[in-house]
Amino acid sequence: MSYESSPPKVVVPSVHELIKEKITEIPNPYIRTSCFDHEDHHTNQSTADHNIPVIDVQGLLSGESVLADSEFEKLHSACQDWGFFQVVNHGIGSLLIENLKSEMRNLFELPVEERKKICQEPGDQMAEGFGQLFVVSDDQKRDWSDTFYLTALPTKLRKPQLFAGMPVLLRESLETYSSGLKNLTMILLGKMAKALKMDSDEIEELFNDCLQRMGLNYYPPCPKSEQVIGLSPHSDAGSLSIVLQLNETEGLQIRKDGKWVTVKPIPGALIVNIGDMLEILSNGAYPSIEHRVVVNPTMERFSIATFHSTNPDAEIGPAHSLIDPPHKPALFRRETLKKYYQNFFAHKLNGKTTNLDFMRIQNGDPSS
Ligand SMILES: O=C(O)CCC(=O)C(=O)O
Ligand SMILES: [Fe+2]
């Protein structure tokens, strides 16, 4: 892919550096009002919801048909009704997760000079390195978080200077983690295709060389946490996102039936959420889920979000095997992955609209 025609991006300072100055007032660019208005997360926050589905991946793959069938049914209804679930027995070892946890801290503690070498550069559409994504203007409100973004797969799209600049042990762990998550993603997508009665070859062909990006997120504590937001409400652009919460600090919330529901971390579990690309691919059957991150007044939070999109040169749109007009018309048009992402990165995060409105066919007119 090439991204030359991307709009310039604004590179914002690190929140981590900001709080080292022991601030008592929150700088204006971080203070939110509109985000929390009548849905203030302190007045409308649900307690952790224990009904969030949990899928046992070993069970899903088990030769024992009763267990496999029940996990398969659970997966299908989680995708239809929640767009969100946690997975256990997923094949990512606990030692690897422990290593990632300590190495993430080292990454965000890198000395300023080391950090500078692997910062985002203005104009880089994929905004890789340290920084915030989706800051498209100087006067835009900013999220209370620092992120390190990288493309992990396909390997030919990696930025060598980022891999060279990160702590060595982190690089090694991310390598193992990246291939483990690609496997898990292919397993889950394969089962979803089966549940949707999609041609499984179509999924295999679209994702066999998939684009995998990672966001390593650090949410510093904020003394006035009710004034800021860690990550603005959004749905993810890719197909499946897999989130690893590296400590016990709550923060991730999903919007379910109009309410924000806090996701309680299950130790060792991974969070899977459906992104806009899967809503498009499934022609609306598996809707993407809106989510956001709130910040804790005293405790920091770390997470790694891994996003899986189709192969970089693919065209996205509803699966051919799901479309059969006039009874089953396409709800979304087709577009190259490159143009889809150009649209995504050119907008600030704003709930669940950016990608789906760009792709939706209005009034049955495929050309609109
Ligand atoms: O930090 C999290 O739990 C979620 C991060 C997320 O939603 C994202 O990076 O898109
Ligand atoms: Fe997200």
Tab-separated table of C-alpha atoms and ligand atoms in Angstrom:
chain	number	residue	atom	x	y	z
A	1	MET	CA	0.000	0.000	0.000
A	2	SER	CA	1.118	3.561	-0.432
A	3	TYR	CA	-0.217	6.473	1.512
A	4	GLU	CA	1.262	9.537	-0.197
A	5	SER	CA	-2.038	11.345	-0.553
A	6	SER	CA	-2.772	11.270	3.165
A	7	PRO	CA	-3.590	14.505	5.027
A	8	PRO	CA	-0.928	15.853	7.408
A	9	LYS	CA	-1.348	14.669	10.982
A	10	VAL	CA	-0.801	16.605	14.181
A	11	VAL	CA	1.751	15.032	16.478
A	12	VAL	CA	0.728	15.551	20.106
A	13	PRO	CA	2.892	15.543	23.246
A	14	SER	CA	3.019	12.541	25.576
A	15	VAL	CA	0.544	12.488	28.478
A	16	HIS	CA	3.100	10.498	30.433
A	17	GLU	CA	5.543	13.438	30.207
A	18	LEU	CA	2.742	15.830	31.128
A	19	ILE	CA	1.907	14.127	34.425
A	20	LYS	CA	5.567	14.014	35.426
A	21	GLU	CA	5.183	17.777	35.848
A	22	LYS	CA	2.722	17.077	38.713
A	23	ILE	CA	-0.040	19.196	37.227
A	24	THR	CA	-2.994	20.244	39.379
A	25	GLU	CA	-5.177	21.576	36.553
A	26	ILE	CA	-5.899	19.594	33.414
A	27	PRO	CA	-4.663	21.397	30.266
A	28	ASN	CA	-7.548	22.639	28.163
A	29	PRO	CA	-7.046	20.364	25.106
A	30	TYR	CA	-7.812	17.325	27.299
A	31	ILE	CA	-10.942	18.662	29.051
A	32	ARG	CA	-14.133	17.090	27.720
A	33	THR	CA	-17.663	18.211	28.097
A	34	SER	CA	-19.576	16.923	25.092
A	35	CYS	CA	-18.418	13.332	25.396
A	36	PHE	CA	-19.964	12.895	28.780
A	37	ASP	CA	-22.976	15.292	28.605
A	38	HIS	CA	-26.211	13.440	29.418
A	39	GLU	CA	-24.415	10.113	29.313
A	40	ASP	CA	-21.816	11.055	31.856
A	41	HIS	CA	-19.773	7.971	32.629
A	42	HIS	CA	-20.015	8.691	36.322
A	43	THR	CA	-23.776	8.996	36.429
A	44	ASN	CA	-24.640	6.444	33.781
A	45	GLN	CA	-21.914	3.906	34.296
A	46	SER	CA	-23.145	0.362	34.660
A	47	THR	CA	-21.331	-1.938	36.981
A	48	ALA	CA	-19.258	-4.636	35.312
A	49	ASP	CA	-21.573	-6.890	33.355
A	50	HIS	CA	-20.992	-10.551	34.017
A	51	ASN	CA	-23.184	-11.536	31.103
A	52	ILE	CA	-20.528	-10.574	28.549
A	53	PRO	CA	-20.084	-13.868	26.657
A	54	VAL	CA	-16.955	-15.940	27.304
A	55	ILE	CA	-15.944	-18.420	24.589
A	56	ASP	CA	-13.690	-21.381	25.276
A	57	VAL	CA	-11.525	-21.722	22.151
A	58	GLN	CA	-10.351	-25.224	23.072
A	59	GLY	CA	-13.995	-26.199	23.434
A	60	LEU	CA	-14.790	-24.651	20.072
A	61	LEU	CA	-12.121	-26.829	18.444
A	62	SER	CA	-12.821	-29.907	20.513
A	63	GLY	CA	-13.576	-33.260	18.876
A	64	GLU	CA	-16.379	-33.646	21.358
A	65	SER	CA	-19.352	-32.484	19.352
A	66	VAL	CA	-21.675	-31.408	22.197
A	67	LEU	CA	-19.058	-29.052	23.627
A	68	ALA	CA	-17.950	-27.787	20.198
A	69	ASP	CA	-21.585	-27.190	19.160
A	70	SER	CA	-22.432	-25.241	22.287
A	71	GLU	CA	-19.337	-22.980	21.989
A	72	PHE	CA	-20.133	-22.509	18.294
A	73	GLU	CA	-23.693	-21.406	19.094
A	74	LYS	CA	-22.374	-19.116	21.826
A	75	LEU	CA	-19.922	-17.572	19.360
A	76	HIS	CA	-22.633	-16.940	16.754
A	77	SER	CA	-25.006	-15.284	19.205
A	78	ALA	CA	-22.167	-13.257	20.803
A	79	CYS	CA	-21.360	-11.887	17.333
A	80	GLN	CA	-24.989	-11.122	16.516
A	81	ASP	CA	-26.113	-9.715	19.865
A	82	TRP	CA	-22.978	-8.242	21.439
A	83	GLY	CA	-20.274	-7.724	18.791
A	84	PHE	CA	-18.044	-8.414	21.713
A	85	PHE	CA	-16.846	-11.364	23.815
A	86	GLN	CA	-13.905	-12.653	25.818
A	87	VAL	CA	-11.956	-15.804	24.933
A	88	VAL	CA	-10.220	-18.237	27.281
A	89	ASN	CA	-8.037	-21.279	26.457
A	90	HIS	CA	-6.952	-19.287	23.431
A	91	GLY	CA	-3.466	-20.708	23.073
A	92	ILE	CA	-1.531	-17.560	24.083
A	93	GLY	CA	0.655	-18.690	27.004
A	94	SER	CA	0.523	-16.991	30.400
A	95	LEU	CA	4.313	-16.574	30.457
A	96	LEU	CA	4.171	-14.624	27.195
A	97	ILE	CA	1.445	-12.397	28.655
A	98	GLU	CA	3.548	-11.784	31.791
A	99	ASN	CA	6.558	-10.885	29.635
A	100	LEU	CA	4.512	-8.476	27.543
A	101	LYS	CA	3.330	-6.804	30.709
A	102	SER	CA	6.787	-6.052	32.081
A	103	GLU	CA	8.184	-5.126	28.675
A	104	MET	CA	5.348	-2.714	27.926
A	105	ARG	CA	6.332	-0.784	31.015
A	106	ASN	CA	9.928	-0.592	29.744
A	107	LEU	CA	8.675	0.789	26.437
A	108	PHE	CA	6.745	3.624	28.058
A	109	GLU	CA	9.661	4.333	30.439
A	110	LEU	CA	12.191	4.740	27.616
A	111	PRO	CA	14.390	7.835	28.065
A	112	VAL	CA	13.131	10.841	26.100
A	113	GLU	CA	16.016	10.645	23.598
A	114	GLU	CA	15.273	6.971	22.822
A	115	ARG	CA	11.604	7.733	22.595
A	116	LYS	CA	12.103	10.543	20.112
A	117	LYS	CA	13.721	8.129	17.666
A	118	ILE	CA	10.516	6.115	17.438
A	119	CYS	CA	7.889	8.852	17.470
A	120	GLN	CA	5.197	9.381	14.851
A	121	GLU	CA	6.178	11.571	11.948
A	122	PRO	CA	3.708	14.174	10.628
A	123	GLY	CA	2.283	13.047	7.308
A	124	ASP	CA	2.621	9.306	8.025
A	125	GLN	CA	-0.899	8.086	7.376
A	126	MET	CA	-0.435	4.943	9.419
A	127	ALA	CA	0.895	7.085	12.296
A	128	GLU	CA	3.349	4.461	13.482
A	129	GLY	CA	5.479	4.951	16.588
A	130	PHE	CA	4.642	6.914	19.740
A	131	GLY	CA	1.770	9.361	19.512
A	132	GLN	CA	-1.989	9.562	19.230
A	133	LEU	CA	-3.995	8.631	16.196
A	134	PHE	CA	-6.871	10.572	14.706
A	135	VAL	CA	-5.649	14.006	15.771
A	136	VAL	CA	-6.510	15.838	12.585
A	137	SER	CA	-6.399	19.452	13.821
A	138	ASP	CA	-4.618	21.501	16.494
A	139	ASP	CA	-7.824	22.588	18.225
A	140	GLN	CA	-9.287	19.083	18.477
A	141	LYS	CA	-9.810	17.555	21.947
A	142	ARG	CA	-7.175	14.999	22.901
A	143	ASP	CA	-7.359	11.621	24.571
A	144	TRP	CA	-5.668	10.967	27.897
A	145	SER	CA	-3.400	8.202	26.638
A	146	ASP	CA	-0.129	7.457	24.899
A	147	THR	CA	0.002	4.875	22.158
A	148	PHE	CA	2.739	3.129	20.260
A	149	TYR	CA	1.396	1.947	16.898
A	150	LEU	CA	3.036	-0.522	14.578
A	151	THR	CA	2.250	-2.729	11.625
A	152	ALA	CA	3.192	-6.310	12.515
A	153	LEU	CA	1.970	-8.218	9.430
A	154	PRO	CA	2.595	-8.714	6.592
A	155	THR	CA	6.261	-8.502	7.590
A	156	LYS	CA	7.158	-6.636	4.391
A	157	LEU	CA	5.086	-3.657	5.608
A	158	ARG	CA	6.933	-3.369	8.928
A	159	LYS	CA	8.919	-0.228	9.668
A	160	PRO	CA	12.411	-1.562	10.470
A	161	GLN	CA	13.372	1.507	12.547
A	162	LEU	CA	10.469	0.903	14.947
A	163	PHE	CA	11.402	-2.715	15.509
A	164	ALA	CA	15.044	-1.705	15.950
A	165	GLY	CA	14.131	1.075	18.413
A	166	MET	CA	11.950	-0.893	20.798
A	167	PRO	CA	13.344	-2.876	23.758
A	168	VAL	CA	14.701	-6.216	22.441
A	169	LEU	CA	12.650	-8.452	24.743
A	170	LEU	CA	9.476	-6.624	23.778
A	171	ARG	CA	10.275	-7.135	20.121
A	172	GLU	CA	10.750	-10.875	20.645
A	173	SER	CA	7.556	-11.230	22.647
A	174	LEU	CA	5.553	-9.228	20.111
A	175	GLU	CA	6.814	-11.507	17.362
A	176	THR	CA	5.421	-14.594	19.126
A	177	TYR	CA	2.261	-12.770	20.146
A	178	SER	CA	1.628	-11.545	16.588
A	179	SER	CA	1.689	-15.022	15.059
A	180	GLY	CA	-0.390	-16.463	17.919
A	181	LEU	CA	-3.068	-13.829	17.347
A	182	LYS	CA	-3.063	-14.334	13.588
A	183	ASN	CA	-3.787	-18.050	14.195
A	184	LEU	CA	-6.523	-17.247	16.673
A	185	THR	CA	-8.064	-14.739	14.272
A	186	MET	CA	-8.121	-17.276	11.440
A	187	ILE	CA	-9.783	-19.832	13.742
A	188	LEU	CA	-12.455	-17.373	14.842
A	189	LEU	CA	-13.079	-15.998	11.351
A	190	GLY	CA	-13.373	-19.552	10.003
A	191	LYS	CA	-16.011	-20.429	12.613
A	192	MET	CA	-17.854	-17.170	11.984
A	193	ALA	CA	-17.895	-17.841	8.249
A	194	LYS	CA	-19.381	-21.263	8.951
A	195	ALA	CA	-22.033	-19.791	11.239
A	196	LEU	CA	-22.940	-17.211	8.574
A	197	LYS	CA	-22.983	-19.909	5.877
A	198	MET	CA	-20.307	-18.043	3.996
A	199	ASP	CA	-17.993	-19.728	1.547
A	200	SER	CA	-14.976	-20.512	3.774
A	201	ASP	CA	-12.552	-20.131	0.821
A	202	GLU	CA	-13.620	-16.516	0.538
A	203	ILE	CA	-12.489	-15.784	4.123
A	204	GLU	CA	-9.284	-17.745	3.672
A	205	GLU	CA	-8.416	-15.836	0.497
A	206	LEU	CA	-9.242	-12.442	1.983
A	207	PHE	CA	-7.242	-12.923	5.184
A	208	ASN	CA	-4.388	-15.364	4.426
A	209	ASP	CA	-1.865	-12.498	4.230
A	210	CYS	CA	-3.828	-10.177	6.495
A	211	LEU	CA	-2.811	-6.713	7.639
A	212	GLN	CA	-2.207	-6.874	11.376
A	213	ARG	CA	-1.638	-3.643	13.299
A	214	MET	CA	-1.034	-3.215	17.002
A	215	GLY	CA	-1.691	-0.336	19.354
A	216	LEU	CA	0.215	-0.549	22.620
A	217	ASN	CA	-1.772	1.701	24.928
A	218	TYR	CA	-0.784	3.416	28.144
A	219	TYR	CA	-3.476	5.286	30.077
A	220	PRO	CA	-1.788	7.287	32.868
A	221	PRO	CA	-3.910	8.017	35.963
A	222	CYS	CA	-5.567	11.429	35.923
A	223	PRO	CA	-6.240	13.384	39.153
A	224	LYS	CA	-9.432	14.755	37.571
A	225	SER	CA	-10.384	11.666	35.629
A	226	GLU	CA	-13.999	12.789	35.228
A	227	GLN	CA	-12.771	15.650	33.006
A	228	VAL	CA	-10.905	13.511	30.472
A	229	ILE	CA	-11.340	10.410	28.354
A	230	GLY	CA	-8.679	7.755	27.699
A	231	LEU	CA	-9.896	6.850	24.226
A	232	SER	CA	-12.844	8.519	22.478
A	233	PRO	CA	-15.927	6.453	21.578
A	234	HIS	CA	-15.358	4.565	18.330
A	235	SER	CA	-15.762	1.265	16.575
A	236	ASP	CA	-12.638	-0.372	15.172
A	237	ALA	CA	-12.075	-0.206	11.424
A	238	GLY	CA	-10.743	-3.733	10.964
A	239	SER	CA	-12.531	-7.070	11.083
A	240	LEU	CA	-11.571	-8.572	14.439
A	241	SER	CA	-9.728	-6.716	17.181
A	242	ILE	CA	-8.175	-8.638	20.024
A	243	VAL	CA	-7.421	-6.706	23.199
A	244	LEU	CA	-5.130	-7.819	25.966
A	245	GLN	CA	-5.663	-5.942	29.229
A	246	LEU	CA	-2.285	-6.119	30.900
A	247	ASN	CA	-3.335	-5.185	34.406
A	248	GLU	CA	-6.423	-5.282	36.540
A	249	THR	CA	-7.346	-1.618	36.122
A	250	GLU	CA	-10.792	-1.318	34.568
A	251	GLY	CA	-11.314	1.246	31.826
A	252	LEU	CA	-12.730	-0.337	28.682
A	253	GLN	CA	-16.475	0.199	28.227
A	254	ILE	CA	-18.746	-1.042	25.468
A	255	ARG	CA	-22.012	0.550	24.420
A	256	LYS	CA	-24.726	-2.057	24.846
A	257	ASP	CA	-28.391	-1.141	24.379
A	258	GLY	CA	-27.489	2.558	24.674
A	259	LYS	CA	-25.621	2.143	27.986
A	260	TRP	CA	-21.901	2.057	28.706
A	261	VAL	CA	-20.960	-1.300	30.212
A	262	THR	CA	-17.594	-1.701	31.952
A	263	VAL	CA	-15.613	-4.776	30.932
A	264	LYS	CA	-14.169	-6.469	33.965
A	265	PRO	CA	-10.782	-7.974	33.078
A	266	ILE	CA	-10.750	-11.782	33.430
A	267	PRO	CA	-7.121	-12.702	34.219
A	268	GLY	CA	-5.534	-14.380	31.179
A	269	ALA	CA	-8.553	-13.817	28.908
A	270	LEU	CA	-8.453	-11.908	25.636
A	271	ILE	CA	-11.178	-9.538	24.526
A	272	VAL	CA	-12.457	-9.869	20.979
A	273	ASN	CA	-14.514	-7.190	19.315
A	274	ILE	CA	-16.113	-6.949	15.927
A	275	GLY	CA	-14.984	-4.065	13.769
A	276	ASP	CA	-16.665	-2.271	10.886
A	277	MET	CA	-14.983	-4.439	8.262
A	278	LEU	CA	-16.713	-7.543	9.594
A	279	GLU	CA	-20.049	-5.730	9.709
A	280	ILE	CA	-19.497	-4.940	6.018
A	281	LEU	CA	-18.230	-8.419	5.134
A	282	SER	CA	-21.159	-10.105	6.902
A	283	ASN	CA	-23.534	-7.652	5.156
A	284	GLY	CA	-24.762	-6.374	8.521
A	285	ALA	CA	-25.229	-9.737	10.270
A	286	TYR	CA	-22.382	-9.133	12.752
A	287	PRO	CA	-22.554	-5.442	13.774
A	288	SER	CA	-19.433	-3.706	15.035
A	289	ILE	CA	-19.407	-2.560	18.639
A	290	GLU	CA	-18.858	0.982	19.871
A	291	HIS	CA	-16.457	1.262	22.782
A	292	ARG	CA	-14.312	3.776	24.689
A	293	VAL	CA	-11.801	3.884	27.512
A	294	VAL	CA	-12.236	5.873	30.728
A	295	VAL	CA	-9.351	6.798	32.988
A	296	ASN	CA	-8.707	5.943	36.630
A	297	PRO	CA	-7.850	8.746	39.135
A	298	THR	CA	-4.981	6.853	40.765
A	299	MET	CA	-4.123	3.754	38.751
A	300	GLU	CA	-2.472	3.422	35.375
A	301	ARG	CA	-3.747	0.998	32.744
A	302	PHE	CA	-1.945	-0.865	29.938
A	303	SER	CA	-3.473	-2.701	26.992
A	304	ILE	CA	-2.470	-4.052	23.600
A	305	ALA	CA	-5.108	-3.832	20.877
A	306	THR	CA	-4.396	-5.901	17.763
A	307	PHE	CA	-6.405	-5.151	14.646
A	308	HIS	CA	-6.860	-7.584	11.768
A	309	SER	CA	-7.822	-6.353	8.321
A	310	THR	CA	-7.916	-8.177	5.012
A	311	ASN	CA	-4.825	-8.642	2.852
A	312	PRO	CA	-3.449	-5.161	2.016
A	313	ASP	CA	-4.323	-5.367	-1.679
A	314	ALA	CA	-7.838	-6.735	-1.148
A	315	GLU	CA	-11.107	-5.085	-2.000
A	316	ILE	CA	-13.571	-5.090	0.868
A	317	GLY	CA	-17.349	-5.377	0.661
A	318	PRO	CA	-20.073	-7.889	1.557
A	319	ALA	CA	-19.005	-11.520	1.011
A	320	HIS	CA	-20.098	-12.627	-2.467
A	321	SER	CA	-21.531	-15.810	-0.985
A	322	LEU	CA	-23.948	-13.795	1.199
A	323	ILE	CA	-25.419	-11.634	-1.552
A	324	ASP	CA	-28.306	-12.809	-3.677
A	325	PRO	CA	-30.410	-9.912	-5.029
A	326	PRO	CA	-33.229	-9.076	-4.922
A	327	HIS	CA	-33.857	-11.081	-1.713
A	328	LYS	CA	-30.448	-10.503	-0.161
A	329	PRO	CA	-29.148	-7.204	-1.588
A	330	ALA	CA	-25.737	-5.807	-0.682
A	331	LEU	CA	-26.011	-3.184	2.080
A	332	PHE	CA	-22.480	-1.905	1.516
A	333	ARG	CA	-20.476	-1.087	-1.570
A	334	ARG	CA	-17.030	-2.364	-2.454
A	335	GLU	CA	-13.829	-0.398	-1.945
A	336	THR	CA	-10.089	-0.995	-1.863
A	337	LEU	CA	-8.595	-1.393	1.590
A	338	LYS	CA	-6.310	1.530	0.828
A	339	LYS	CA	-9.192	3.974	0.196
A	340	TYR	CA	-11.137	2.608	3.151
A	341	TYR	CA	-8.235	3.415	5.485
A	342	GLN	CA	-7.583	6.784	3.897
A	343	ASN	CA	-11.116	7.745	4.876
A	344	PHE	CA	-10.716	6.282	8.377
A	345	PHE	CA	-7.491	8.082	9.275
A	346	ALA	CA	-8.683	11.410	7.880
A	347	HIS	CA	-11.394	11.729	10.569
A	348	LYS	CA	-11.354	12.116	14.318
A	349	LEU	CA	-12.881	9.255	16.287
A	350	ASN	CA	-16.583	9.892	16.486
A	351	GLY	CA	-18.628	6.920	17.600
A	352	LYS	CA	-19.704	4.358	15.068
A	353	THR	CA	-20.094	6.322	11.859
A	354	THR	CA	-16.904	7.019	9.936
A	355	ASN	CA	-16.426	3.787	7.990
A	356	LEU	CA	-19.947	2.478	7.779
A	357	ASP	CA	-21.418	5.695	6.392
A	358	PHE	CA	-18.590	5.798	3.857
A	359	MET	CA	-19.438	2.286	2.673
A	360	ARG	CA	-23.216	2.083	3.099
A	361	ILE	CA	-25.381	1.916	-0.033
A	362	GLN	CA	-28.019	4.635	0.287
A	363	ASN	CA	-31.577	3.839	-0.858
A	364	GLY	CA	-30.487	0.718	-2.668
A	365	ASP	CA	-28.278	2.689	-5.063
A	366	PRO	CA	-24.978	0.787	-5.353
A	367	SER	CA	-23.285	3.742	-7.035
A	368	SER	CA	-23.903	6.223	-4.206
B	1	LIG	O1	-7.448	-0.107	25.725
B	1	LIG	C1	-8.417	-0.810	25.418
B	1	LIG	O2	-8.911	-1.618	26.193
B	1	LIG	C2	-9.089	-0.682	24.082
B	1	LIG	C3	-8.288	0.026	23.048
B	1	LIG	C4	-9.070	0.245	21.790
B	1	LIG	O3	-10.269	0.189	21.747
B	1	LIG	C5	-8.362	0.576	20.551
B	1	LIG	O4	-7.119	0.751	20.599
B	1	LIG	O5	-9.024	0.668	19.490
B	2	FE	FE	-11.000	0.141	19.707
